mmCIF file of N, CA and C and ligand atoms in Angstrom:
data_model
loop_
_atom_site.group_PDB
_atom_site.id
_atom_site.type_symbol
_atom_site.label_atom_id
_atom_site.label_comp_id
_atom_site.label_asym_id
_atom_site.label_seq_id
_atom_site.Cartn_x
_atom_site.Cartn_y
_atom_site.Cartn_z
ATOM 1 N N MET M 6 170.321 108.752 228.987
ATOM 2 C CA MET M 6 171.020 109.694 227.771
ATOM 3 C C MET M 6 171.950 108.558 227.153
ATOM 4 N N SER M 7 172.108 108.675 225.966
ATOM 5 C CA SER M 7 172.970 107.519 225.314
ATOM 6 C C SER M 7 174.298 108.235 224.656
ATOM 7 N N TYR M 8 175.278 107.520 224.393
ATOM 8 C CA TYR M 8 176.259 108.145 223.720
ATOM 9 C C TYR M 8 176.096 108.538 222.254
ATOM 10 N N ASP M 9 176.696 109.599 221.916
ATOM 11 C CA ASP M 9 176.654 110.082 220.609
ATOM 12 C C ASP M 9 178.194 109.856 220.063
ATOM 13 N N PRO M 10 178.261 108.839 218.905
ATOM 14 C CA PRO M 10 179.480 108.417 218.590
ATOM 15 C C PRO M 10 179.865 109.445 217.462
ATOM 16 N N ASP M 11 179.376 110.825 217.059
ATOM 17 C CA ASP M 11 179.735 111.660 216.629
ATOM 18 C C ASP M 11 179.986 113.019 217.366
ATOM 19 N N ASN M 12 180.348 112.815 218.607
ATOM 20 C CA ASN M 12 181.015 114.073 219.436
ATOM 21 C C ASN M 12 182.178 114.301 219.207
ATOM 22 N N ILE M 13 182.554 115.687 219.648
ATOM 23 C CA ILE M 13 183.862 116.093 218.999
ATOM 24 C C ILE M 13 185.082 115.233 219.389
ATOM 25 N N PHE M 14 184.972 114.729 220.692
ATOM 26 C CA PHE M 14 186.183 114.026 221.075
ATOM 27 C C PHE M 14 186.178 112.553 220.636
ATOM 28 N N ALA M 15 185.201 111.971 220.194
ATOM 29 C CA ALA M 15 185.025 110.639 219.521
ATOM 30 C C ALA M 15 185.556 110.908 218.122
ATOM 31 N N ARG M 16 185.587 111.994 217.428
ATOM 32 C CA ARG M 16 185.906 112.098 216.032
ATOM 33 C C ARG M 16 187.571 112.275 216.306
ATOM 34 N N ILE M 17 188.047 113.162 217.458
ATOM 35 C CA ILE M 17 189.323 113.209 217.445
ATOM 36 C C ILE M 17 190.081 111.608 217.773
ATOM 37 N N LEU M 18 189.369 111.317 218.404
ATOM 38 C CA LEU M 18 189.949 109.633 218.812
ATOM 39 C C LEU M 18 189.980 108.936 217.276
ATOM 40 N N ARG M 19 189.034 109.038 216.384
ATOM 41 C CA ARG M 19 189.157 108.381 215.086
ATOM 42 C C ARG M 19 190.080 109.203 214.092
ATOM 43 N N GLY M 20 190.308 110.506 214.517
ATOM 44 C CA GLY M 20 191.464 110.911 213.690
ATOM 45 C C GLY M 20 190.785 111.716 212.418
ATOM 46 N N GLU M 21 189.728 112.050 212.674
ATOM 47 C CA GLU M 21 188.660 112.774 211.875
ATOM 48 C C GLU M 21 189.017 114.394 211.565
ATOM 49 N N ILE M 22 189.302 114.725 213.046
ATOM 50 C CA ILE M 22 189.635 116.236 213.399
ATOM 51 C C ILE M 22 190.902 116.264 213.948
ATOM 52 N N PRO M 23 191.897 117.265 214.107
ATOM 53 C CA PRO M 23 192.995 117.389 214.281
ATOM 54 C C PRO M 23 192.978 117.753 215.808
ATOM 55 N N ALA M 24 193.934 117.205 216.547
ATOM 56 C CA ALA M 24 194.394 117.698 218.063
ATOM 57 C C ALA M 24 195.644 117.562 218.200
ATOM 58 N N THR M 25 196.175 118.420 219.034
ATOM 59 C CA THR M 25 197.805 118.428 219.662
ATOM 60 C C THR M 25 197.577 117.327 221.051
ATOM 61 N N ARG M 26 198.062 116.139 220.333
ATOM 62 C CA ARG M 26 198.078 115.182 221.337
ATOM 63 C C ARG M 26 199.199 115.409 222.078
ATOM 64 N N VAL M 27 199.254 114.873 223.652
ATOM 65 C CA VAL M 27 200.810 114.916 224.102
ATOM 66 C C VAL M 27 200.900 113.473 224.812
ATOM 67 N N TYR M 28 200.019 112.746 225.007
ATOM 68 C CA TYR M 28 200.036 111.331 225.394
ATOM 69 C C TYR M 28 199.137 110.447 225.146
ATOM 70 N N GLU M 29 199.259 109.057 224.767
ATOM 71 C CA GLU M 29 198.204 108.091 224.879
ATOM 72 C C GLU M 29 199.059 107.074 224.865
ATOM 73 N N ASP M 30 198.259 105.806 225.558
ATOM 74 C CA ASP M 30 198.453 104.400 225.796
ATOM 75 C C ASP M 30 197.257 103.634 225.285
ATOM 76 N N ASP M 31 197.141 102.599 225.513
ATOM 77 C CA ASP M 31 196.434 101.636 224.783
ATOM 78 C C ASP M 31 194.759 101.998 225.432
ATOM 79 N N ASP M 32 194.459 102.643 226.551
ATOM 80 C CA ASP M 32 193.339 102.898 226.877
ATOM 81 C C ASP M 32 192.769 104.566 227.103
ATOM 82 N N THR M 33 193.713 105.285 226.941
ATOM 83 C CA THR M 33 193.751 106.597 227.087
ATOM 84 C C THR M 33 194.362 107.656 226.114
ATOM 85 N N LEU M 34 194.069 108.922 225.573
ATOM 86 C CA LEU M 34 194.518 109.738 225.080
ATOM 87 C C LEU M 34 194.532 111.172 226.020
ATOM 88 N N ALA M 35 195.313 111.816 225.593
ATOM 89 C CA ALA M 35 195.414 113.286 226.657
ATOM 90 C C ALA M 35 195.853 114.236 225.244
ATOM 91 N N PHE M 36 194.997 115.237 225.377
ATOM 92 C CA PHE M 36 195.731 116.274 224.185
ATOM 93 C C PHE M 36 195.320 117.545 224.694
ATOM 94 N N MET M 37 195.777 118.649 224.024
ATOM 95 C CA MET M 37 195.681 119.987 224.666
ATOM 96 C C MET M 37 194.299 120.699 224.164
ATOM 97 N N ASP M 38 193.577 121.482 225.402
ATOM 98 C CA ASP M 38 192.355 121.981 225.141
ATOM 99 C C ASP M 38 192.568 123.258 224.247
ATOM 100 N N ILE M 39 191.744 123.250 223.286
ATOM 101 C CA ILE M 39 191.800 124.706 222.154
ATOM 102 C C ILE M 39 191.095 125.823 222.639
ATOM 103 N N MET M 40 190.632 125.910 223.751
ATOM 104 C CA MET M 40 190.308 127.058 224.662
ATOM 105 C C MET M 40 190.950 126.849 225.740
ATOM 106 N N PRO M 41 192.159 127.054 226.292
ATOM 107 C CA PRO M 41 192.775 126.976 227.460
ATOM 108 C C PRO M 41 192.518 127.882 228.725
ATOM 109 N N ARG M 42 191.880 127.366 229.807
ATOM 110 C CA ARG M 42 191.563 128.571 230.879
ATOM 111 C C ARG M 42 192.817 128.622 231.659
ATOM 112 N N ALA M 43 194.111 127.985 231.168
ATOM 113 C CA ALA M 43 195.327 128.088 231.892
ATOM 114 C C ALA M 43 196.472 127.575 231.012
ATOM 115 N N ASP M 44 197.633 127.956 231.154
ATOM 116 C CA ASP M 44 198.571 127.950 229.942
ATOM 117 C C ASP M 44 198.911 126.260 230.306
ATOM 118 N N GLY M 45 198.801 125.738 229.244
ATOM 119 C CA GLY M 45 199.013 124.063 229.475
ATOM 120 C C GLY M 45 197.672 123.033 229.835
ATOM 121 N N HIS M 46 196.476 123.846 229.775
ATOM 122 C CA HIS M 46 195.229 123.166 230.069
ATOM 123 C C HIS M 46 195.132 121.915 228.980
ATOM 124 N N CYS M 47 195.013 120.748 229.852
ATOM 125 C CA CYS M 47 194.866 119.762 228.739
ATOM 126 C C CYS M 47 193.707 118.795 229.273
ATOM 127 N N LEU M 48 193.217 117.733 228.248
ATOM 128 C CA LEU M 48 192.061 116.703 228.505
ATOM 129 C C LEU M 48 192.456 115.430 228.317
ATOM 130 N N VAL M 49 192.016 114.599 229.131
ATOM 131 C CA VAL M 49 192.175 113.084 229.078
ATOM 132 C C VAL M 49 191.037 112.467 229.155
ATOM 133 N N ILE M 50 191.081 111.496 227.930
ATOM 134 C CA ILE M 50 189.825 110.889 227.788
ATOM 135 C C ILE M 50 189.996 109.376 227.221
ATOM 136 N N PRO M 51 189.006 108.488 227.930
ATOM 137 C CA PRO M 51 189.425 107.036 227.606
ATOM 138 C C PRO M 51 189.097 106.620 225.990
ATOM 139 N N LYS M 52 189.579 105.994 225.714
ATOM 140 C CA LYS M 52 189.318 105.662 224.172
ATOM 141 C C LYS M 52 188.183 105.118 223.584
ATOM 142 N N THR M 53 187.584 104.453 224.809
ATOM 143 C CA THR M 53 186.318 103.876 224.916
ATOM 144 C C THR M 53 185.319 104.589 225.225
ATOM 145 N N PRO M 54 183.878 104.413 224.576
ATOM 146 C CA PRO M 54 182.878 105.282 224.646
ATOM 147 C C PRO M 54 182.394 105.084 226.024
ATOM 148 N N CYS M 55 182.030 106.559 226.324
ATOM 149 C CA CYS M 55 181.253 106.510 227.483
ATOM 150 C C CYS M 55 180.743 108.180 227.807
ATOM 151 N N ARG M 56 179.590 108.618 228.397
ATOM 152 C CA ARG M 56 179.372 110.029 228.304
ATOM 153 C C ARG M 56 180.247 110.770 229.217
ATOM 154 N N ASN M 57 180.290 110.268 230.374
ATOM 155 C CA ASN M 57 180.621 111.014 231.783
ATOM 156 C C ASN M 57 180.736 110.264 232.784
ATOM 157 N N ILE M 58 181.177 110.564 234.001
ATOM 158 C CA ILE M 58 181.392 109.719 235.245
ATOM 159 C C ILE M 58 180.013 108.957 235.730
ATOM 160 N N LEU M 59 178.948 109.372 235.137
ATOM 161 C CA LEU M 59 177.592 108.597 235.845
ATOM 162 C C LEU M 59 177.777 107.258 235.032
ATOM 163 N N ASP M 60 178.077 107.172 233.629
ATOM 164 C CA ASP M 60 177.860 105.764 232.777
ATOM 165 C C ASP M 60 179.365 105.160 232.767
ATOM 166 N N ALA M 61 180.331 105.411 233.058
ATOM 167 C CA ALA M 61 181.670 105.172 232.850
ATOM 168 C C ALA M 61 182.022 103.941 233.603
ATOM 169 N N SER M 62 182.919 102.610 233.558
ATOM 170 C CA SER M 62 182.887 101.846 234.090
ATOM 171 C C SER M 62 184.119 101.969 235.079
ATOM 172 N N PRO M 63 184.229 101.311 236.223
ATOM 173 C CA PRO M 63 185.307 101.498 237.048
ATOM 174 C C PRO M 63 186.550 101.354 236.236
ATOM 175 N N GLU M 64 186.816 100.455 235.160
ATOM 176 C CA GLU M 64 188.021 100.024 234.353
ATOM 177 C C GLU M 64 188.219 101.446 233.623
ATOM 178 N N GLN M 65 187.069 102.460 233.049
ATOM 179 C CA GLN M 65 187.691 103.497 232.273
ATOM 180 C C GLN M 65 187.861 104.628 233.130
ATOM 181 N N LEU M 66 187.395 104.456 234.214
ATOM 182 C CA LEU M 66 187.891 105.362 235.454
ATOM 183 C C LEU M 66 189.213 105.649 235.793
ATOM 184 N N ALA M 67 189.552 104.113 235.986
ATOM 185 C CA ALA M 67 190.692 103.972 236.691
ATOM 186 C C ALA M 67 191.956 104.382 235.636
ATOM 187 N N ALA M 68 191.836 103.931 234.397
ATOM 188 C CA ALA M 68 192.712 103.932 233.080
ATOM 189 C C ALA M 68 192.841 105.671 233.082
ATOM 190 N N VAL M 69 191.645 106.438 232.903
ATOM 191 C CA VAL M 69 191.686 107.771 232.761
ATOM 192 C C VAL M 69 192.379 108.235 234.282
ATOM 193 N N MET M 70 192.042 108.033 235.236
ATOM 194 C CA MET M 70 192.859 108.648 236.252
ATOM 195 C C MET M 70 194.315 108.354 236.533
ATOM 196 N N ARG M 71 194.453 107.165 235.527
ATOM 197 C CA ARG M 71 196.540 107.099 235.754
ATOM 198 C C ARG M 71 197.115 107.904 235.220
ATOM 199 N N THR M 72 196.138 108.334 233.842
ATOM 200 C CA THR M 72 197.018 109.206 233.107
ATOM 201 C C THR M 72 196.588 110.696 233.221
ATOM 202 N N VAL M 73 195.435 111.154 234.172
ATOM 203 C CA VAL M 73 195.544 112.271 234.890
ATOM 204 C C VAL M 73 196.704 112.478 235.516
ATOM 205 N N GLN M 74 197.091 111.425 236.228
ATOM 206 C CA GLN M 74 198.053 111.593 237.379
ATOM 207 C C GLN M 74 199.379 112.058 236.772
ATOM 208 N N LYS M 75 199.567 111.221 235.638
ATOM 209 C CA LYS M 75 200.745 111.338 234.662
ATOM 210 C C LYS M 75 200.673 112.691 234.007
ATOM 211 N N LEU M 76 199.671 113.212 233.579
ATOM 212 C CA LEU M 76 199.850 114.691 233.268
ATOM 213 C C LEU M 76 200.087 116.039 234.144
ATOM 214 N N ALA M 77 199.262 115.335 235.405
ATOM 215 C CA ALA M 77 199.549 116.363 236.411
ATOM 216 C C ALA M 77 200.879 116.464 236.918
ATOM 217 N N ARG M 78 201.479 115.346 236.829
ATOM 218 C CA ARG M 78 203.286 115.494 237.335
ATOM 219 C C ARG M 78 204.001 116.024 236.087
ATOM 220 N N ALA M 79 203.214 115.676 235.116
ATOM 221 C CA ALA M 79 204.369 116.531 233.493
ATOM 222 C C ALA M 79 203.992 118.011 233.530
ATOM 223 N N VAL M 80 202.860 118.302 234.196
ATOM 224 C CA VAL M 80 202.839 120.068 234.004
ATOM 225 C C VAL M 80 203.356 120.683 235.100
ATOM 226 N N MET M 81 203.655 119.922 236.181
ATOM 227 C CA MET M 81 204.359 120.451 237.469
ATOM 228 C C MET M 81 206.206 120.714 236.686
ATOM 229 N N ALA M 82 206.164 119.330 236.218
ATOM 230 C CA ALA M 82 207.894 119.114 235.955
ATOM 231 C C ALA M 82 207.989 120.133 234.420
ATOM 232 N N GLY M 83 207.283 120.198 233.501
ATOM 233 C CA GLY M 83 207.418 120.473 232.396
ATOM 234 C C GLY M 83 207.300 122.156 232.134
ATOM 235 N N LEU M 84 206.205 122.325 232.615
ATOM 236 C CA LEU M 84 205.546 123.900 232.781
ATOM 237 C C LEU M 84 206.246 124.570 234.065
ATOM 238 N N GLY M 85 206.804 123.881 235.089
ATOM 239 C CA GLY M 85 206.916 124.741 236.187
ATOM 240 C C GLY M 85 205.763 125.175 237.015
ATOM 241 N N ALA M 86 204.476 124.271 237.002
ATOM 242 C CA ALA M 86 203.316 124.605 237.455
ATOM 243 C C ALA M 86 203.923 124.670 238.956
ATOM 244 N N GLN M 87 202.705 125.193 239.676
ATOM 245 C CA GLN M 87 203.352 125.343 241.456
ATOM 246 C C GLN M 87 202.030 124.191 241.899
ATOM 247 N N GLY M 88 200.862 124.225 241.207
ATOM 248 C CA GLY M 88 199.816 123.566 241.311
ATOM 249 C C GLY M 88 198.962 122.829 240.021
ATOM 250 N N VAL M 89 197.692 122.236 240.609
ATOM 251 C CA VAL M 89 197.179 121.709 239.561
ATOM 252 C C VAL M 89 195.871 121.583 239.921
ATOM 253 N N THR M 90 194.559 121.919 239.161
ATOM 254 C CA THR M 90 193.661 121.728 239.585
ATOM 255 C C THR M 90 193.146 120.967 238.384
ATOM 256 N N VAL M 91 192.364 119.780 238.836
ATOM 257 C CA VAL M 91 191.430 118.584 238.157
ATOM 258 C C VAL M 91 189.962 119.236 238.108
ATOM 259 N N GLN M 92 189.341 118.902 237.012
ATOM 260 C CA GLN M 92 187.941 119.349 236.721
ATOM 261 C C GLN M 92 187.437 118.304 235.827
ATOM 262 N N GLN M 93 186.365 117.804 236.304
ATOM 263 C CA GLN M 93 185.594 116.871 235.482
ATOM 264 C C GLN M 93 183.665 117.417 235.427
ATOM 265 N N PHE M 94 183.204 117.685 234.453
ATOM 266 C CA PHE M 94 181.655 118.205 234.340
ATOM 267 C C PHE M 94 180.894 116.678 233.465
ATOM 268 N N SER M 95 179.470 116.749 234.368
ATOM 269 C CA SER M 95 178.851 115.555 234.120
ATOM 270 C C SER M 95 177.449 116.145 233.606
ATOM 271 N N GLU M 96 176.884 115.904 232.556
ATOM 272 C CA GLU M 96 175.867 116.541 231.602
ATOM 273 C C GLU M 96 175.666 117.951 231.852
ATOM 274 N N ALA M 97 174.512 118.358 230.827
ATOM 275 C CA ALA M 97 174.548 120.084 230.716
ATOM 276 C C ALA M 97 174.417 120.818 231.978
ATOM 277 N N ALA M 98 173.458 120.295 232.990
ATOM 278 C CA ALA M 98 173.591 120.976 234.020
ATOM 279 C C ALA M 98 174.806 120.957 234.979
ATOM 280 N N GLY M 99 175.468 120.000 234.507
ATOM 281 C CA GLY M 99 176.622 119.800 235.423
ATOM 282 C C GLY M 99 177.943 120.751 234.662
ATOM 283 N N GLY M 100 177.565 121.285 233.664
ATOM 284 C CA GLY M 100 178.465 122.225 233.193
ATOM 285 C C GLY M 100 179.275 121.537 231.753
ATOM 286 N N GLN M 101 178.795 120.223 231.388
ATOM 287 C CA GLN M 101 179.437 119.590 230.306
ATOM 288 C C GLN M 101 179.033 120.154 229.116
ATOM 289 N N GLU M 102 179.895 120.247 228.097
ATOM 290 C CA GLU M 102 179.406 120.716 226.822
ATOM 291 C C GLU M 102 179.691 119.635 225.664
ATOM 292 N N VAL M 103 180.882 118.752 225.882
ATOM 293 C CA VAL M 103 181.187 117.750 225.058
ATOM 294 C C VAL M 103 180.933 116.467 225.937
ATOM 295 N N PHE M 104 180.123 115.569 225.062
ATOM 296 C CA PHE M 104 179.530 114.405 225.762
ATOM 297 C C PHE M 104 180.458 113.162 225.546
ATOM 298 N N HIS M 105 181.740 113.187 225.737
ATOM 299 C CA HIS M 105 182.602 111.988 225.882
ATOM 300 C C HIS M 105 183.573 112.414 227.143
ATOM 301 N N LEU M 106 183.366 111.307 227.913
ATOM 302 C CA LEU M 106 184.224 111.251 229.363
ATOM 303 C C LEU M 106 185.490 112.210 229.248
ATOM 304 N N HIS M 107 185.588 113.163 230.132
ATOM 305 C CA HIS M 107 187.162 114.128 230.072
ATOM 306 C C HIS M 107 187.447 114.323 231.479
ATOM 307 N N PHE M 108 188.523 114.727 231.478
ATOM 308 C CA PHE M 108 188.757 115.239 232.907
ATOM 309 C C PHE M 108 190.010 116.480 232.307
ATOM 310 N N HIS M 109 189.419 117.603 232.888
ATOM 311 C CA HIS M 109 190.392 118.705 232.612
ATOM 312 C C HIS M 109 191.538 118.546 233.197
ATOM 313 N N VAL M 110 192.774 119.054 233.020
ATOM 314 C CA VAL M 110 194.106 119.052 233.831
ATOM 315 C C VAL M 110 194.396 120.416 233.646
ATOM 316 N N LEU M 111 194.697 121.202 234.762
ATOM 317 C CA LEU M 111 194.797 122.714 234.630
ATOM 318 C C LEU M 111 195.886 123.047 235.287
ATOM 319 N N PRO M 112 197.365 123.203 234.961
ATOM 320 C CA PRO M 112 198.443 123.546 235.785
ATOM 321 C C PRO M 112 198.083 124.990 236.236
ATOM 322 N N ARG M 113 198.440 125.166 237.549
ATOM 323 C CA ARG M 113 197.937 126.528 238.362
ATOM 324 C C ARG M 113 199.460 127.215 238.592
ATOM 325 N N PHE M 114 199.590 128.427 238.886
ATOM 326 C CA PHE M 114 200.645 129.072 239.275
ATOM 327 C C PHE M 114 200.204 130.186 240.257
ATOM 328 N N GLU M 115 200.916 130.781 241.235
ATOM 329 C CA GLU M 115 200.518 131.368 242.518
ATOM 330 C C GLU M 115 199.999 132.610 241.588
ATOM 331 N N GLY M 116 198.716 132.966 242.191
ATOM 332 C CA GLY M 116 198.334 134.164 242.253
ATOM 333 C C GLY M 116 197.789 134.425 240.740
ATOM 334 N N VAL M 117 197.401 133.438 239.833
ATOM 335 C CA VAL M 117 196.925 133.812 238.570
ATOM 336 C C VAL M 117 195.768 132.708 238.459
ATOM 337 N N LYS M 118 194.554 133.436 238.134
ATOM 338 C CA LYS M 118 193.368 132.992 238.303
ATOM 339 C C LYS M 118 192.947 132.500 236.782
ATOM 340 N N LEU M 119 192.108 131.353 236.798
ATOM 341 C CA LEU M 119 192.078 130.489 235.493
ATOM 342 C C LEU M 119 191.103 131.645 234.789
ATOM 343 N N ARG M 120 191.397 131.594 233.510
ATOM 344 C CA ARG M 120 190.418 132.446 232.281
ATOM 345 C C ARG M 120 189.074 131.876 231.931
ATOM 346 N N PRO M 121 188.320 132.621 231.611
ATOM 347 C CA PRO M 121 186.871 132.405 231.589
ATOM 348 C C PRO M 121 186.972 131.500 230.119
ATOM 349 N N PRO M 122 186.145 130.610 230.284
ATOM 350 C CA PRO M 122 185.918 129.352 229.411
ATOM 351 C C PRO M 122 185.574 130.132 228.046
ATOM 352 N N GLY M 123 185.687 129.428 226.768
ATOM 353 C CA GLY M 123 185.232 129.624 225.574
ATOM 354 C C GLY M 123 186.183 130.530 224.995
ATOM 355 N N GLN M 124 187.526 130.963 225.479
ATOM 356 C CA GLN M 124 188.499 132.232 224.612
ATOM 357 C C GLN M 124 189.036 131.372 223.759
ATOM 358 N N PRO M 125 189.316 131.080 222.489
ATOM 359 C CA PRO M 125 190.097 130.292 221.689
ATOM 360 C C PRO M 125 191.836 130.844 222.023
ATOM 361 N N GLY M 126 192.181 129.678 222.252
ATOM 362 C CA GLY M 126 193.764 129.781 222.638
ATOM 363 C C GLY M 126 194.828 130.200 221.194
ATOM 364 N N ASP M 127 195.869 130.820 221.438
ATOM 365 C CA ASP M 127 196.923 130.751 220.306
ATOM 366 C C ASP M 127 197.656 129.626 220.039
ATOM 367 N N MET M 128 197.345 129.197 219.036
ATOM 368 C CA MET M 128 197.907 127.795 218.916
ATOM 369 C C MET M 128 199.526 127.373 218.836
ATOM 370 N N ASP M 129 200.220 128.669 218.547
ATOM 371 C CA ASP M 129 201.468 128.360 218.533
ATOM 372 C C ASP M 129 201.900 128.159 220.073
ATOM 373 N N GLU M 130 201.224 128.995 221.170
ATOM 374 C CA GLU M 130 201.841 128.644 222.496
ATOM 375 C C GLU M 130 201.088 127.627 222.999
ATOM 376 N N ILE M 131 199.882 126.718 222.614
ATOM 377 C CA ILE M 131 199.343 125.805 222.942
ATOM 378 C C ILE M 131 200.457 124.798 222.436
ATOM 379 N N ALA M 132 200.981 124.968 221.465
ATOM 380 C CA ALA M 132 201.950 124.024 220.712
ATOM 381 C C ALA M 132 203.043 123.677 221.602
ATOM 382 N N ALA M 133 203.411 124.823 221.812
ATOM 383 C CA ALA M 133 204.954 125.157 222.759
ATOM 384 C C ALA M 133 204.635 124.468 224.089
ATOM 385 N N HIS M 134 203.437 124.555 224.664
ATOM 386 C CA HIS M 134 203.302 124.101 226.039
ATOM 387 C C HIS M 134 203.020 122.624 225.626
ATOM 388 N N ALA M 135 202.562 122.320 224.611
ATOM 389 C CA ALA M 135 202.458 120.626 224.555
ATOM 390 C C ALA M 135 203.795 119.973 224.391
ATOM 391 N N GLU M 136 204.793 120.435 223.858
ATOM 392 C CA GLU M 136 205.746 120.341 223.731
ATOM 393 C C GLU M 136 206.610 120.053 225.038
ATOM 394 N N ARG M 137 206.344 121.152 226.008
ATOM 395 C CA ARG M 137 207.157 121.052 227.161
ATOM 396 C C ARG M 137 206.646 119.780 227.963
ATOM 397 N N ILE M 138 205.202 119.467 227.879
ATOM 398 C CA ILE M 138 204.491 118.630 228.919
ATOM 399 C C ILE M 138 205.044 117.128 227.963
ATOM 400 N N ARG M 139 205.038 117.209 226.853
ATOM 401 C CA ARG M 139 205.456 115.672 226.071
ATOM 402 C C ARG M 139 206.924 115.377 226.568
ATOM 403 N N ALA M 140 207.799 116.414 226.531
ATOM 404 C CA ALA M 140 209.167 116.449 227.192
ATOM 405 C C ALA M 140 209.394 115.743 228.769
ATOM 406 N N ALA M 141 208.323 116.681 229.442
ATOM 407 C CA ALA M 141 208.265 115.997 230.625
ATOM 408 C C ALA M 141 207.874 114.490 230.719
ATOM 409 N N ILE M 142 206.727 114.075 230.088
ATOM 410 C CA ILE M 142 206.382 112.388 230.287
ATOM 411 C C ILE M 142 207.660 111.653 229.823
ATOM 412 N N VAL M 143 208.173 112.231 228.656
ATOM 413 C CA VAL M 143 209.483 111.541 228.488
ATOM 414 C C VAL M 143 210.648 111.137 229.604
ATOM 415 N N ALA M 144 210.638 112.438 230.145
ATOM 416 C CA ALA M 144 211.773 112.256 230.973
ATOM 417 C C ALA M 144 211.472 111.541 232.257
ATOM 418 N N GLY M 145 210.051 111.371 232.507
ATOM 419 C CA GLY M 145 209.306 110.509 233.488
ATOM 420 C C GLY M 145 209.410 111.376 235.030
HETATM 421 P P1 5GP D 74 183.387 120.421 229.011
HETATM 422 O O1 5GP D 74 182.530 119.499 228.341
HETATM 423 O O2 5GP D 74 183.949 119.760 230.088
HETATM 424 O O3 5GP D 74 182.193 121.595 229.599
HETATM 425 O O4 5GP D 74 184.424 120.999 228.325
HETATM 426 C C1 5GP D 74 184.775 120.547 227.155
HETATM 427 C C2 5GP D 74 186.106 121.342 226.480
HETATM 428 O O5 5GP D 74 186.328 120.758 225.520
HETATM 429 C C3 5GP D 74 186.082 122.699 226.919
HETATM 430 O O6 5GP D 74 187.287 123.202 227.501
HETATM 431 C C4 5GP D 74 186.467 123.309 225.308
HETATM 432 O O7 5GP D 74 187.545 124.250 225.382
HETATM 433 C C5 5GP D 74 187.052 122.031 224.994
HETATM 434 N N1 5GP D 74 187.052 121.717 223.584
HETATM 435 C C6 5GP D 74 185.642 121.848 222.663
HETATM 436 N N2 5GP D 74 185.767 121.622 221.481
HETATM 437 C C7 5GP D 74 187.406 121.256 221.397
HETATM 438 C C8 5GP D 74 188.002 120.753 219.980
HETATM 439 O O8 5GP D 74 187.678 120.466 218.800
HETATM 440 N N3 5GP D 74 189.147 120.535 220.258
HETATM 441 C C9 5GP D 74 189.733 120.235 221.632
HETATM 442 N N4 5GP D 74 191.157 120.195 221.571
HETATM 443 N N5 5GP D 74 189.282 120.782 222.695
HETATM 444 C C10 5GP D 74 188.020 120.982 222.361
#
């Protein structure tokens, strides 16, 4: 399986389509999922191409996981989450729909189940959650 440079996350990285960005460094970008399965659901991707965990380099994985941890801590502090679920799907049979490596960071609250996938979120709510996550990252 080869990498498609026109996948939707590659287009977000190039700035061709908008995304609600919450954090970036030299190697990674984090932005809000437009179909959030939990309040504050965000995605972390490497800035360099790879499809998923199967073709990622150790360096790409290390950089992405550093940012996943940063976002996990930020959703705890910024949104008052009580836990975090991290998900990664590889290839269609594994549940992957966008073929640029990404990790889902899902803030979790006691007794609140994940929503089903594929339901567009309210963009004002997503923006408000993003703002609280950004503030927590800045506060460190
Ligand atoms: P997966 O490939 O791991 O199954 O999931 C892809 C994720 O990307 C889904 O959670 C979906 O809601 C999200 N997604 C799909 N298209 C877009 C988009 O254009 N922008 C953003 N921010 N998220 C997207």
